[in-house]
Short mmCIF file of C-alpha atoms in Angstrom, two decimals:
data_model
loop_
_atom_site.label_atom_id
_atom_site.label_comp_id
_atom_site.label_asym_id
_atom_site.label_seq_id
_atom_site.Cartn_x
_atom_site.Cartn_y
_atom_site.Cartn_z
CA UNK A 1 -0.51 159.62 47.26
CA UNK A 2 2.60 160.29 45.82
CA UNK A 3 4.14 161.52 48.73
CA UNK A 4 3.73 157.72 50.29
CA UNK A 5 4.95 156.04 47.12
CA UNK A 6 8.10 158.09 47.61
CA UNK A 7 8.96 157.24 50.96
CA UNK A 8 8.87 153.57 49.44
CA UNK A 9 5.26 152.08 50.16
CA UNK A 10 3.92 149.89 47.80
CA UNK A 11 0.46 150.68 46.12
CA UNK A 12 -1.48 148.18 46.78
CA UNK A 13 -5.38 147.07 45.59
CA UNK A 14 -8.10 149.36 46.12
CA UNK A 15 -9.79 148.64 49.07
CA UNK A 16 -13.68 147.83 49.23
CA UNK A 17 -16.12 149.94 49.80
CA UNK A 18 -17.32 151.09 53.38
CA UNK A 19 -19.58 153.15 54.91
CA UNK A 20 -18.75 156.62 56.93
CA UNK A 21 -22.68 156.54 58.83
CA UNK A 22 -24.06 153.93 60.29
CA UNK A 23 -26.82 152.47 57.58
CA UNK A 24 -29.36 150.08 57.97
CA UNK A 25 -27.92 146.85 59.03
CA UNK A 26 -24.40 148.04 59.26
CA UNK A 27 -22.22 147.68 62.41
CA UNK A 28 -18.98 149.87 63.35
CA UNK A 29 -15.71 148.40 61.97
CA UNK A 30 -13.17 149.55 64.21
CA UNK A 31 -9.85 150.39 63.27
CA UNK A 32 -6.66 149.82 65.62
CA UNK A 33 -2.91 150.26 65.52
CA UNK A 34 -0.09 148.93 67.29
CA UNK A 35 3.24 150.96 66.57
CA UNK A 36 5.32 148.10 68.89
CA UNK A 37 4.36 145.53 66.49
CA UNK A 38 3.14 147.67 63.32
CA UNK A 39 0.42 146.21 63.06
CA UNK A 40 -3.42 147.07 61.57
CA UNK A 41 -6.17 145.80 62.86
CA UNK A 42 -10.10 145.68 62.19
CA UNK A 43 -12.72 144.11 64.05
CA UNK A 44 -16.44 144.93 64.75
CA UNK A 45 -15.80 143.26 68.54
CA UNK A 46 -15.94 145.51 71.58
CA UNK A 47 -14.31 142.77 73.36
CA UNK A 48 -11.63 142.43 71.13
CA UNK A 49 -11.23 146.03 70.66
CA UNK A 50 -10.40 146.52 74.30
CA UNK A 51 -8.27 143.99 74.45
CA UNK A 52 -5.92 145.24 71.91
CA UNK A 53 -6.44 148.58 73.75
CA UNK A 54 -4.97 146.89 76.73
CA UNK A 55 -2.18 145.13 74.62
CA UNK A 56 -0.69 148.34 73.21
CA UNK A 57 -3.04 149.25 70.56
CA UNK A 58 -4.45 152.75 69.69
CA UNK A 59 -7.78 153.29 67.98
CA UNK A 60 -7.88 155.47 64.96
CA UNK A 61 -10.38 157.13 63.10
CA UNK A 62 -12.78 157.85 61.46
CA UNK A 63 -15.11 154.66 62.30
CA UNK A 64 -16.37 153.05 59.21
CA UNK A 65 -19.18 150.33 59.11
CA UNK A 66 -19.57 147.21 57.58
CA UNK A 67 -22.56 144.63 57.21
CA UNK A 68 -21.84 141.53 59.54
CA UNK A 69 -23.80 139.25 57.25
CA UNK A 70 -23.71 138.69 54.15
CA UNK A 71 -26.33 140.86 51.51
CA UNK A 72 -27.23 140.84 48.23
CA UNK A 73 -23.91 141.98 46.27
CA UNK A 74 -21.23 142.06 49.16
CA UNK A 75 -18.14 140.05 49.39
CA UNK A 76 -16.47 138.56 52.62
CA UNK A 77 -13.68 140.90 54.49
CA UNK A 78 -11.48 137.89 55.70
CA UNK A 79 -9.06 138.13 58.15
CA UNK A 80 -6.04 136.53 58.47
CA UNK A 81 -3.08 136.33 61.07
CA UNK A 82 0.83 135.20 60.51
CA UNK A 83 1.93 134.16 64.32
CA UNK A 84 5.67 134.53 63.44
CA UNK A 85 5.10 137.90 61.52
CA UNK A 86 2.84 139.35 64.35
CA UNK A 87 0.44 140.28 61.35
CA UNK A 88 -3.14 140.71 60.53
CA UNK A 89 -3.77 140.65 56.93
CA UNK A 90 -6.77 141.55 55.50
CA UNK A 91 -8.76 140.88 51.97
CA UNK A 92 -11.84 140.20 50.12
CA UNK A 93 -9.88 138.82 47.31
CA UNK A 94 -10.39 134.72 47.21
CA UNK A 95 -6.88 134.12 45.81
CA UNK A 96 -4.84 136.65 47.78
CA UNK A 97 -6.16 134.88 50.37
CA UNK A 98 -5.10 131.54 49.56
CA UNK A 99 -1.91 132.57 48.48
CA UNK A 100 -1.25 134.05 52.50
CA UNK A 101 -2.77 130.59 54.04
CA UNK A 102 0.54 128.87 51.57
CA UNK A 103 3.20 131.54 52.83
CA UNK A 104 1.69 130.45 56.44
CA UNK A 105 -0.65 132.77 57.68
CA UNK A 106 -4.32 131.29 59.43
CA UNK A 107 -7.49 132.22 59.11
CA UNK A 108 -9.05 133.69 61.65
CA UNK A 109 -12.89 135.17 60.81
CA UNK A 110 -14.75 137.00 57.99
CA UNK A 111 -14.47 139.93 59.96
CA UNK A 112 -17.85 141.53 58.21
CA UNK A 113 -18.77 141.66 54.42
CA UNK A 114 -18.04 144.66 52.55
CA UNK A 115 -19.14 145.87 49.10
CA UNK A 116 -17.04 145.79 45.71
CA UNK A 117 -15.81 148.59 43.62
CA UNK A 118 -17.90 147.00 40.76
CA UNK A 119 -21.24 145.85 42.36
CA UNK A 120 -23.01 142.53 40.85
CA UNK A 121 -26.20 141.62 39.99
CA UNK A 122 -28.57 140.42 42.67
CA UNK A 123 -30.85 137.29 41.78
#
């Protein structure tokens, strides 16, 4: 960690929980990058998966895996893209996401729903 703070990345929030295996009623986030543009990007689409692997992308791993609906406890993963940035952007936080759509960005899915680092209560 402090080793990329040095070389002048920003920390930035914790990022939600995932799963390494495949449980019940997960499905495989996939995680691609494109050094042209660079650029992250997650999706649990085959289809969209190779077509970033066709437009320059590499796939990097390990896989993770995500629920695709929503369950007791778990909060949307919502992507977003910036056209003129060339940027996915990615967040489960409500307000970070609002402030992106104001600085331009679009949304483009709730790529899967993830769990927080401080569960809630199920009714």
């Amino acid at each position: 960690m402090k080793h990329i703070l040095m070389a002048g990345y920003p920390l930035q929030e914790v990022a939600p929980m995932v799963f390494v295996t495949n449980e019940e009623s997960t499905v495989q986030l996939f995680r691609l990058f494109s050094p042209g543009a660079t650029d992250n990007f997650y999706t649990t689409s085959t289809t969209e998966v190779n077509s970033a692997l066709q437009n320059g992308y590499a796939t990097f791993e390990p896989t993770t895996f995500i629920y695709p609906t929503q369950i007791c406890g778990s909060v949307p993963f919502y992507r977003l893209f910036s056209a003129t940035g060339l940027d996915n952007f990615y967040t489960t936080s409500e307000s970070e996401r609002i402030g992106f759509l104001s600085q331009g960005y679009t949304d483009v899915e709730i790529t899967g729903y993830v769990l927080p680092l401080e569960p809630t209560q199920c009714d």
